[in-house]
mmCIF file of C-alpha atoms in Angstrom:
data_model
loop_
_atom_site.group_PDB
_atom_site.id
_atom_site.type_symbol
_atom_site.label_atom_id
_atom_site.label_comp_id
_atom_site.label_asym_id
_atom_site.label_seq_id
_atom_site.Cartn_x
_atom_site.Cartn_y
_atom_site.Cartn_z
ATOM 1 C CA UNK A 1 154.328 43.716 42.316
ATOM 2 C CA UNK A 2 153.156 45.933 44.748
ATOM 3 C CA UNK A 3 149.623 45.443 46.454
ATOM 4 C CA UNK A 4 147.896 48.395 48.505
ATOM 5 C CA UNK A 5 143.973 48.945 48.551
ATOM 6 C CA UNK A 6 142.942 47.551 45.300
ATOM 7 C CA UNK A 7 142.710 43.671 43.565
ATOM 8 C CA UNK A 8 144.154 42.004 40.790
ATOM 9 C CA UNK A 9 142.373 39.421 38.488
ATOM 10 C CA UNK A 10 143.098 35.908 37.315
ATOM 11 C CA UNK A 11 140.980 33.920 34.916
ATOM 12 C CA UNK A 12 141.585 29.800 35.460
ATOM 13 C CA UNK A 13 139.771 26.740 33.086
ATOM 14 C CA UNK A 14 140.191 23.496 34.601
ATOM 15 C CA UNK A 15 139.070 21.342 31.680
ATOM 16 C CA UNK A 16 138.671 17.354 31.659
ATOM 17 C CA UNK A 17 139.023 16.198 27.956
ATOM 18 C CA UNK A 18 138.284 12.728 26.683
ATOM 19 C CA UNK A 19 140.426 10.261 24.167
ATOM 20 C CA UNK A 20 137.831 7.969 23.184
ATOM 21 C CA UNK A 21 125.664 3.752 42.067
ATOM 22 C CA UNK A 22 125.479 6.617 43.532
ATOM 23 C CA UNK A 23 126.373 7.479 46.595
ATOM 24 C CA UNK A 24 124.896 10.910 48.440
ATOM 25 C CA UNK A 25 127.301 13.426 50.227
ATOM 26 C CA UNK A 26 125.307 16.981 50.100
ATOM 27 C CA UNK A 27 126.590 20.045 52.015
ATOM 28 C CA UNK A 28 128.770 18.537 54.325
ATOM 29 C CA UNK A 29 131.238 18.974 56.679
ATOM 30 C CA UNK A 30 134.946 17.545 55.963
ATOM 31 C CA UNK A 31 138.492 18.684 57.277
ATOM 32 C CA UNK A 32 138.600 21.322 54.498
ATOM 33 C CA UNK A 33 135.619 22.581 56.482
ATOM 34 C CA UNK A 34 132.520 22.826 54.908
ATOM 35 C CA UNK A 35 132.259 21.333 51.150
ATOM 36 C CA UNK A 36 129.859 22.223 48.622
ATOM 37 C CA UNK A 37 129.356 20.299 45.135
ATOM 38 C CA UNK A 38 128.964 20.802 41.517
ATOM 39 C CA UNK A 39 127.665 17.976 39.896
ATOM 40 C CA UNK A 40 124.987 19.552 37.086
ATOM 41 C CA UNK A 41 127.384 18.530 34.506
ATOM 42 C CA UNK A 42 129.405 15.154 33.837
ATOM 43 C CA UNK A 43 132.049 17.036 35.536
ATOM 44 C CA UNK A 44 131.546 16.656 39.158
ATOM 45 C CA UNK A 45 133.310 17.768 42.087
ATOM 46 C CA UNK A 46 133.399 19.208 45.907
ATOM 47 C CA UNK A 47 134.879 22.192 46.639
ATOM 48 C CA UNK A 48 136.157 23.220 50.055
ATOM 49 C CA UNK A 49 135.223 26.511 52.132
ATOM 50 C CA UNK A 50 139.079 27.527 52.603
ATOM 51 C CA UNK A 51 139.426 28.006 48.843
ATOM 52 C CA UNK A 52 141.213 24.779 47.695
ATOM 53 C CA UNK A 53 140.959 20.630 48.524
ATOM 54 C CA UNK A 54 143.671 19.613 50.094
ATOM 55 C CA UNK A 55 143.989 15.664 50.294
ATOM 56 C CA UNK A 56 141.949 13.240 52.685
ATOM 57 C CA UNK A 57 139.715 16.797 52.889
ATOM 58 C CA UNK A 58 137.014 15.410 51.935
ATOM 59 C CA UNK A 59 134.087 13.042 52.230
ATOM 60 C CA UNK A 60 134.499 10.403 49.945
ATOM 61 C CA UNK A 61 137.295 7.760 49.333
ATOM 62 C CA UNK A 62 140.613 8.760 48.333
ATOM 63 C CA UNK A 63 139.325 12.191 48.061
ATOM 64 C CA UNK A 64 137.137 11.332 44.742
ATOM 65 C CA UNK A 65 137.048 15.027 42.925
ATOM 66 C CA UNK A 66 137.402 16.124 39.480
ATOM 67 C CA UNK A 67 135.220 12.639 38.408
ATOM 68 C CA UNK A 68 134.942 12.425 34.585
ATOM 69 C CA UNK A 69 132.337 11.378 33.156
ATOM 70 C CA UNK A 70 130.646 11.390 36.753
ATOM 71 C CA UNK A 71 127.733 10.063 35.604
ATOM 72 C CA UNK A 72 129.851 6.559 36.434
ATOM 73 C CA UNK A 73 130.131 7.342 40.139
ATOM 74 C CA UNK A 74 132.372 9.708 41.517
ATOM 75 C CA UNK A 75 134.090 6.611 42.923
ATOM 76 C CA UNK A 76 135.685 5.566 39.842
ATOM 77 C CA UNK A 77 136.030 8.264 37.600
ATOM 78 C CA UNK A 78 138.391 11.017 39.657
ATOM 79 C CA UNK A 79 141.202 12.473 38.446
ATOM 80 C CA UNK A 80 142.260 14.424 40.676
ATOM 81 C CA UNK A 81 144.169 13.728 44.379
ATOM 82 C CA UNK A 82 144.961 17.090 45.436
ATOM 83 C CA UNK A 83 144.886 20.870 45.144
ATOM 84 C CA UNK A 84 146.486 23.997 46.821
ATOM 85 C CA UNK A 85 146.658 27.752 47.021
ATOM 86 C CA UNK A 86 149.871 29.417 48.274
ATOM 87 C CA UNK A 87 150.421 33.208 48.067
ATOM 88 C CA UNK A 88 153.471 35.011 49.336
ATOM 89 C CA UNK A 89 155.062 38.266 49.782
ATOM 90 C CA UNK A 90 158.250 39.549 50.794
ATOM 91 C CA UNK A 91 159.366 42.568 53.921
ATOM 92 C CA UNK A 92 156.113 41.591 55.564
ATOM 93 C CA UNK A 93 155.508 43.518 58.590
ATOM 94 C CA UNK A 94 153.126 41.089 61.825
ATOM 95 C CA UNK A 95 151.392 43.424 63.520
ATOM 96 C CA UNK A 96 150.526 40.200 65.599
ATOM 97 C CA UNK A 97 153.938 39.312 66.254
ATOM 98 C CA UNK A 98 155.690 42.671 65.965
ATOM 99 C CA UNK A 99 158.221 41.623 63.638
ATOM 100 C CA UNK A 100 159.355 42.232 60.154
ATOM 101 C CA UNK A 101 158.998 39.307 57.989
ATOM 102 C CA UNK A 102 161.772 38.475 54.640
ATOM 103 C CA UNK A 103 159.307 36.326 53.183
ATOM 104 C CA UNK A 104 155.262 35.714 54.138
ATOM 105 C CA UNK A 105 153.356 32.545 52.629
ATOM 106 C CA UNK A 106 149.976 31.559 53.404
ATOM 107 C CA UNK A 107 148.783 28.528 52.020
ATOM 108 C CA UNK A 108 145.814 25.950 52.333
ATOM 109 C CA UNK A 109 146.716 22.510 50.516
ATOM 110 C CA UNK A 110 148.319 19.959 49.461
ATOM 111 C CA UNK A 111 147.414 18.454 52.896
ATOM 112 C CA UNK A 112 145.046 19.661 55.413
ATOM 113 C CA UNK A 113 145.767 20.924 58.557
ATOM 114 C CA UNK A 114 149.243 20.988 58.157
ATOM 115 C CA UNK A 115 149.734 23.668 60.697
ATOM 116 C CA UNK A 116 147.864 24.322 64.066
ATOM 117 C CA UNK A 117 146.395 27.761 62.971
ATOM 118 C CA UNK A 118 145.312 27.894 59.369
ATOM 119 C CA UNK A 119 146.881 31.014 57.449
ATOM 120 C CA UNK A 120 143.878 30.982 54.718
ATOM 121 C CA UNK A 121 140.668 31.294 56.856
ATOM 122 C CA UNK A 122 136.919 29.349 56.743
ATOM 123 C CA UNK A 123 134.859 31.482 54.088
ATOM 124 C CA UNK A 124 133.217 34.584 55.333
ATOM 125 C CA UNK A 125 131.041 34.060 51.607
ATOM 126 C CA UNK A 126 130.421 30.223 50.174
ATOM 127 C CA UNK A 127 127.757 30.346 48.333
ATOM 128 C CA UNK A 128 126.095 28.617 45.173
ATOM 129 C CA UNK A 129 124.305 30.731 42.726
ATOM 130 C CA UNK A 130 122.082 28.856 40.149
ATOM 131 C CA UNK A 131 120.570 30.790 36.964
ATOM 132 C CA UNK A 132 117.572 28.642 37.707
ATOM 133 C CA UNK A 133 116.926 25.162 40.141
ATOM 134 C CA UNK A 134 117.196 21.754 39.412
ATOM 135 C CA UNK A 135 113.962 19.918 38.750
ATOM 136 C CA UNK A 136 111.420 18.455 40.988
ATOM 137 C CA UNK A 137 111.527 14.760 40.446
ATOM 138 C CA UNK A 138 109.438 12.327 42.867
ATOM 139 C CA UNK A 139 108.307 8.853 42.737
ATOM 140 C CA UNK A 140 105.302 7.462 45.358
ATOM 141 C CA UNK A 141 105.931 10.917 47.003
ATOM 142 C CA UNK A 142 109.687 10.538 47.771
ATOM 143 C CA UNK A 143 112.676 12.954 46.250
ATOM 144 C CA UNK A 144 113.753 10.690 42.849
ATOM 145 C CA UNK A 145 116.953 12.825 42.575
ATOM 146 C CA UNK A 146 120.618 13.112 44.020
ATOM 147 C CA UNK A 147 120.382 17.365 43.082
ATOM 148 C CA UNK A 148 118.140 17.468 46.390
ATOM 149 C CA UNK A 149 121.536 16.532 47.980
ATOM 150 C CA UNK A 150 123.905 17.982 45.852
ATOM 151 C CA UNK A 151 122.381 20.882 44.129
ATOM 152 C CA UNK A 152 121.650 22.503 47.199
ATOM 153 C CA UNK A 153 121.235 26.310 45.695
ATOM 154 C CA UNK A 154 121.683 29.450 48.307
ATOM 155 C CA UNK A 155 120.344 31.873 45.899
ATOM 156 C CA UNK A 156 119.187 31.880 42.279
ATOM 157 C CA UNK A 157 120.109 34.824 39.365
ATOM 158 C CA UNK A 158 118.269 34.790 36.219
ATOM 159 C CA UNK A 159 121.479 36.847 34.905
ATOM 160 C CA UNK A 160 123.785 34.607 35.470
ATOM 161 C CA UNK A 161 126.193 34.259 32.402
ATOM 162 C CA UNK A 162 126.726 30.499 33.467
ATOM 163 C CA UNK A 163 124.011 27.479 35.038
ATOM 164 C CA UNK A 164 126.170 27.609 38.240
ATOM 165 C CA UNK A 165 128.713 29.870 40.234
ATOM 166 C CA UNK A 166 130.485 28.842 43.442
ATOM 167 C CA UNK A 167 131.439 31.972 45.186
ATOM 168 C CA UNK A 168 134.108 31.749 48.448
ATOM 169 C CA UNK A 169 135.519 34.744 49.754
ATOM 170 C CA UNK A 170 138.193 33.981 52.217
ATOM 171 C CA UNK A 171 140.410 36.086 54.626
ATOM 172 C CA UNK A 172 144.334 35.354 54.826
ATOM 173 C CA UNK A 173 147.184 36.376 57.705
ATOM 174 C CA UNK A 174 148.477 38.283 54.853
ATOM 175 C CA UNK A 175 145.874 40.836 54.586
ATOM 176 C CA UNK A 176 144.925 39.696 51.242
ATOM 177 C CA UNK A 177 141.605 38.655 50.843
ATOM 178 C CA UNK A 178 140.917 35.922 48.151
ATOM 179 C CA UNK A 179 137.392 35.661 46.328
ATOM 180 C CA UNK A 180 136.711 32.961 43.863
ATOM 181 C CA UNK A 181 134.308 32.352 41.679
ATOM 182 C CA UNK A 182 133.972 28.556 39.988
ATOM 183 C CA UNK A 183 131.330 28.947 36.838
ATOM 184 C CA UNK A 184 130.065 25.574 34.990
ATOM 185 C CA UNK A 185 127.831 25.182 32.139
ATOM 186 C CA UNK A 186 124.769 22.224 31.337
ATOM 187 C CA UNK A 187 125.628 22.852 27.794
ATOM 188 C CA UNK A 188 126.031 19.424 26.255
ATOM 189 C CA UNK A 189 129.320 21.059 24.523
ATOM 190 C CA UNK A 190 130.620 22.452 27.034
ATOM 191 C CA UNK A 191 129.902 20.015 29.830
ATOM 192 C CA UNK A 192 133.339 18.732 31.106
ATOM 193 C CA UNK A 193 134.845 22.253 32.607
ATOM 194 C CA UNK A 194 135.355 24.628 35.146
ATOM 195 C CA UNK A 195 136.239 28.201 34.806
ATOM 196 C CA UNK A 196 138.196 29.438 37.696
ATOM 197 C CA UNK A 197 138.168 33.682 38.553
ATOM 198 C CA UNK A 198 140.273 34.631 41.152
ATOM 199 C CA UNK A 199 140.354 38.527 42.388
ATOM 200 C CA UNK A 200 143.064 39.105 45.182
ATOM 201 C CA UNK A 201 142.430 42.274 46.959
ATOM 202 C CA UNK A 202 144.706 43.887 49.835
ATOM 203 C CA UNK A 203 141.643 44.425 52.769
ATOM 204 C CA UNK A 204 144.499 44.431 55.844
ATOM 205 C CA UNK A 205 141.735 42.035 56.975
ATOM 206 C CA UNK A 206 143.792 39.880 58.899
ATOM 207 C CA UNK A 207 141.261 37.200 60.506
ATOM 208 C CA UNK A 208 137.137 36.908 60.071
ATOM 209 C CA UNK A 209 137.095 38.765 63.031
ATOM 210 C CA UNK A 210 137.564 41.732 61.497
ATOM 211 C CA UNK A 211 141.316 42.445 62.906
ATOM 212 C CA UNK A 212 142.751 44.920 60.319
ATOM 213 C CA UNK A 213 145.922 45.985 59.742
ATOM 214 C CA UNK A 214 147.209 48.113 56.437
ATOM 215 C CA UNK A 215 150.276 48.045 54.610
ATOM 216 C CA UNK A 216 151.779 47.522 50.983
ATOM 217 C CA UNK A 217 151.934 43.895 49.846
ATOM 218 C CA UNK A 218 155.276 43.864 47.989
ATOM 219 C CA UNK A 219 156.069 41.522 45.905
ATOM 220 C CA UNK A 220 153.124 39.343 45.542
ATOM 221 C CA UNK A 221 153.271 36.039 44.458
ATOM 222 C CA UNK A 222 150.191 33.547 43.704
ATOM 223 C CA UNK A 223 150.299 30.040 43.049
ATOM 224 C CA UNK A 224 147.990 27.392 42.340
ATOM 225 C CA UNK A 225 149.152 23.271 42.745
ATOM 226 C CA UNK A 226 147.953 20.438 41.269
ATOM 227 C CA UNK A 227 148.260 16.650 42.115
ATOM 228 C CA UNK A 228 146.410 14.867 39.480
ATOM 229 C CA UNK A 229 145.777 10.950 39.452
ATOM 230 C CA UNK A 230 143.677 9.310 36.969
ATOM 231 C CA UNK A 231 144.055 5.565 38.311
ATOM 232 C CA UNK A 232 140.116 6.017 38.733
ATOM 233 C CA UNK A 233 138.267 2.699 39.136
ATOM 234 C CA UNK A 234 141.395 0.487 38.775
ATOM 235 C CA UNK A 235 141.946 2.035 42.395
ATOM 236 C CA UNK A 236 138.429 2.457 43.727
ATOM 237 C CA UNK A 237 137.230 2.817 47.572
ATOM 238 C CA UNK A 238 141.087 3.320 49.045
ATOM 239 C CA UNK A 239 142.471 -0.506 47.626
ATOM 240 C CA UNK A 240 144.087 -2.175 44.882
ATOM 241 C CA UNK A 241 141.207 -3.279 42.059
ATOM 242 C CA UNK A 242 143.565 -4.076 39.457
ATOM 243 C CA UNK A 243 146.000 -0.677 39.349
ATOM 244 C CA UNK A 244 149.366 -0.126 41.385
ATOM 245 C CA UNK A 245 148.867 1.114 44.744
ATOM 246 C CA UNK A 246 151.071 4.383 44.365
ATOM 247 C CA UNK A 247 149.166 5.351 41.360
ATOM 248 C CA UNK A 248 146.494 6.020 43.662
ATOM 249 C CA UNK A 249 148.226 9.093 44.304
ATOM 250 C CA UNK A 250 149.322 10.232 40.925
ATOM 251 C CA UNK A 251 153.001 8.663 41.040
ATOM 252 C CA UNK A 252 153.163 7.878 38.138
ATOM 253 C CA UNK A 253 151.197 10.470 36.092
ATOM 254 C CA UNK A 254 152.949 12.880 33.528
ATOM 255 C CA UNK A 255 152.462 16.233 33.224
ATOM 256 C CA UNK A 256 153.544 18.353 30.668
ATOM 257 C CA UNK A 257 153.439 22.379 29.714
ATOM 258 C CA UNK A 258 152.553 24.389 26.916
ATOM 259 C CA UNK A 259 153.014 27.800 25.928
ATOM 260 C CA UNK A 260 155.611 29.202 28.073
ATOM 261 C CA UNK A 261 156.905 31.556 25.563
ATOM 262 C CA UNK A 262 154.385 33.382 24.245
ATOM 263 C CA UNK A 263 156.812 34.952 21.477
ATOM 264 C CA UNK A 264 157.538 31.494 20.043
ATOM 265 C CA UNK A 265 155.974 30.689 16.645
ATOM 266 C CA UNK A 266 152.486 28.892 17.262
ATOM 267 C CA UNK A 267 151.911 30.186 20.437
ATOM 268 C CA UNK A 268 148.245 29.981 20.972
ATOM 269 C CA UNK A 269 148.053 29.298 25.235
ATOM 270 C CA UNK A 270 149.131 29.068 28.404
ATOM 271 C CA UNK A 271 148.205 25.021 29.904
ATOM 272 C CA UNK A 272 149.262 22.437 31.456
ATOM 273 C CA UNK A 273 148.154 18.921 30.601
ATOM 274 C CA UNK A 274 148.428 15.318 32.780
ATOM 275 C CA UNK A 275 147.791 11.686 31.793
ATOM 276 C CA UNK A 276 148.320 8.293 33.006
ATOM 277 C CA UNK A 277 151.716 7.397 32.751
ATOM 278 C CA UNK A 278 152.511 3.510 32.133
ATOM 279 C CA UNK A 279 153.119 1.912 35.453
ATOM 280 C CA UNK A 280 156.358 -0.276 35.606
ATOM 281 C CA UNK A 281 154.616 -2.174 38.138
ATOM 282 C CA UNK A 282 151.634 -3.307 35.872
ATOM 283 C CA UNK A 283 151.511 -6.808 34.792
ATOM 284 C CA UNK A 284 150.984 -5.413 31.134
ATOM 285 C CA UNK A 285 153.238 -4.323 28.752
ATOM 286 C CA UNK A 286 151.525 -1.695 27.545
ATOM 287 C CA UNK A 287 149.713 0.048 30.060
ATOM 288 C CA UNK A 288 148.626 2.769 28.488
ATOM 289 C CA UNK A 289 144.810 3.918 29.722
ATOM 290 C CA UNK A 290 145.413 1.183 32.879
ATOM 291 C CA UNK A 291 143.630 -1.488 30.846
ATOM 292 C CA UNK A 292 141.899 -4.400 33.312
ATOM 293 C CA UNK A 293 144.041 -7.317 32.663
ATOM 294 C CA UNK A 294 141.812 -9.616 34.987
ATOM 295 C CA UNK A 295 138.850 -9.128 33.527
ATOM 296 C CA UNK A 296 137.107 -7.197 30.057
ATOM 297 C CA UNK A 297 140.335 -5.143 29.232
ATOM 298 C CA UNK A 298 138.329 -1.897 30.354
ATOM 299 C CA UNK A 299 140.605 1.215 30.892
ATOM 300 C CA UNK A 300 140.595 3.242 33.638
ATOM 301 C CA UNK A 301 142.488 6.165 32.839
ATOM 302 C CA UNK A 302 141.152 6.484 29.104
ATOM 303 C CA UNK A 303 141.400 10.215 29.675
ATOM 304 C CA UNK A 304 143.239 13.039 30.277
ATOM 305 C CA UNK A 305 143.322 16.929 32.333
ATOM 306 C CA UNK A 306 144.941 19.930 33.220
ATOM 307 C CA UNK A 307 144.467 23.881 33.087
ATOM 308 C CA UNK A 308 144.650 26.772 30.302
ATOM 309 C CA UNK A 309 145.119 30.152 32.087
ATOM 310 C CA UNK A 310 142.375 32.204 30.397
ATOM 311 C CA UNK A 311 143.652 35.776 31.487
ATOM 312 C CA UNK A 312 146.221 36.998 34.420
ATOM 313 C CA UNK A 313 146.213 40.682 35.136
ATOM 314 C CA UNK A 314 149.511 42.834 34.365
ATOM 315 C CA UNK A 315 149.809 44.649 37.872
ATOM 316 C CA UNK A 316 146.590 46.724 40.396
ATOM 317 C CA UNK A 317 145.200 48.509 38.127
ATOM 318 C CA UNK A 318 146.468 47.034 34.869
ATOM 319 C CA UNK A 319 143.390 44.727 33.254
ATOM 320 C CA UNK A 320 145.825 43.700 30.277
ATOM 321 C CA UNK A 321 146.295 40.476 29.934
ATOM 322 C CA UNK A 322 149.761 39.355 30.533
ATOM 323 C CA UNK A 323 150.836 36.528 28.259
ATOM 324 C CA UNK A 324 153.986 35.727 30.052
ATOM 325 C CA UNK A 325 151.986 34.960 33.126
ATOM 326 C CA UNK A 326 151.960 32.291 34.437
ATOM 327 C CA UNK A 327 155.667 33.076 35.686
ATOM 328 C CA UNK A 328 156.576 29.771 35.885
ATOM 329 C CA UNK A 329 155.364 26.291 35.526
ATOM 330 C CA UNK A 330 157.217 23.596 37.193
ATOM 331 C CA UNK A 331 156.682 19.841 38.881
ATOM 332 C CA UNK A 332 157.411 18.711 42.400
ATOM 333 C CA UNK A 333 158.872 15.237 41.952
#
């Protein structure tokens, strides 16, 4: 795929489905840079300036995002540990470095920081749209309600087709600037969601300040990670409760991929799905849903996630839909 002076445009749900305190962070400041939440829904989750959350990016305790139903604390319902965003190219000319690259990849996530100069730059837009405020709650004059801290809107748009939108915009050392757009919904039906829209576009912008170089992007490659871990409350504030340790971090969840042929009979989507996996070193034989064994039986991981891709672009210019995309959908062990 070839790149030059115009966008292409990917369509992403992130859904949390079901089988059966409070604690404040607001706008804050973490080492994904600054973080801004959505938590109008029982969905609730920060989101990170530089366009994904890589792990220990956040604010709260083994980076609590993706918490299902949040309503419980996002302490003890997460399901996810970690995200990323990686794009690459190939015959990439650095006007920086005066050299002709094979291969080009700019990434933020899994981890942060991972190199001293990050590739995918601090937002030049972050900003959350509401199609109307939160309510006004007080009790002996003093704010009643955690939206003062976590509904913090920049704007509001009576035309908004959902209750919320996150919008980042981010520069890249690519050229390729990334916007992103997260919509959610108060809808009692449609509650437990994201919907993801990504538009790549090749600026030449090569830093936020303003440094511009142009050239054709060939052969562009975008690719979104997950590391999901639904060990939730069995593994609460960074130590053992009743789960394995490792499951903190999603060793032992399953994933598992649908739809990767869209000419074979039944094809309907394009998703990925995760669960918690039984943990061989449980002290339960069955440890489906992480069930408390010390205690009331209560399961932790009664729940399950993952991503349909709603609609991927065929090439710049192209708006068909390409059912084959995703290219590929594979684990890293």
């Amino acid at each position: 795929m070839k790149l030059y002076k115009n966008c292409i445009w990917l369509l992403v749900l992130f859904i949390v489905l079901v089988s059966s305190g409070i604690s404040l962070y607001g706008q804050a400041i973490g080492a994904s840079g600054e973080l801004k939440w959505l938590r109008i829904n029982s969905l609730h989750s920060y989101f990170s300036e530089q366009g994904s959350e890589g792990e220990t990016g956040g604010t709260e305790q083994n980076n609590n995002t993706f918490s299902w139903p949040g309503e419980y604390s996002v302490y003890h319902q997460w399901t996810m540990r970690a995200l990323g965003m990686w794009m690459g190219c190939k015959d990439y000319y650095s006007s920086v470095l005066d050299r002709t690259f094979p291969y080009m990849v700019v990434n933020t996530g899994l981890k942060v920081n991972e190199y001293p100069k990050r590739p995918i730059f601090d937002a030049v837009t972050f900003e959350l749209v509401g199609r109307f405020d939160h309510p006004i709650v007080v009790v002996d004059g003093q704010s009643a309600s955690v939206n003062d801290y976590y509904d913090v809107l920049d704007r509001v748009d009576e035309n908004l087709p959902a209750d919320r939108m996150l919008v980042i915009r981010c520069h890249t050392a690519m050229g390729v600037t990334i916007t992103k757009k997260v919509l959610v919904f108060t809808h009692p039906e449609h509650n437990n969601y994201y919907i993801y829209d990504y538009v790549l576009k090749n600026t030449g912008i090569l830093d936020n300040d303003g440094t511009e170089y142009q050239q054709t992007i060939n052969g562009l490659t975008f690719a979104l990670l997950f590391r999901y871990s639904l060990a939730g409350e069995s593994m609460y504030a960074g130590g053992n409760n009743w789960g394995a340790s490792n499951s903190a971090w999603g060793r032992n969840t399953i994933n598992d991929v649908i739809g990767t042929d869209p000419n074979a009979p039944g094809f309907e989507m394009r998703a990925h799905l995760a669960w918690y996996g039984p943990h061989s070193a449980r002290a339960v034989s069955d440890d489906w849903g992480c069930p408390n064994q010390l205690d009331d039986g209560v399961m932790a991981a009664a729940k399950y996630t993952g991503g349909v891709t709603l609609h991927a672009d065929r090439d710049v210019g192209n708006t068909e839909d390409d059912p084959r995309q995703p290219s590929t959908t594979h684990y890293v062990n």
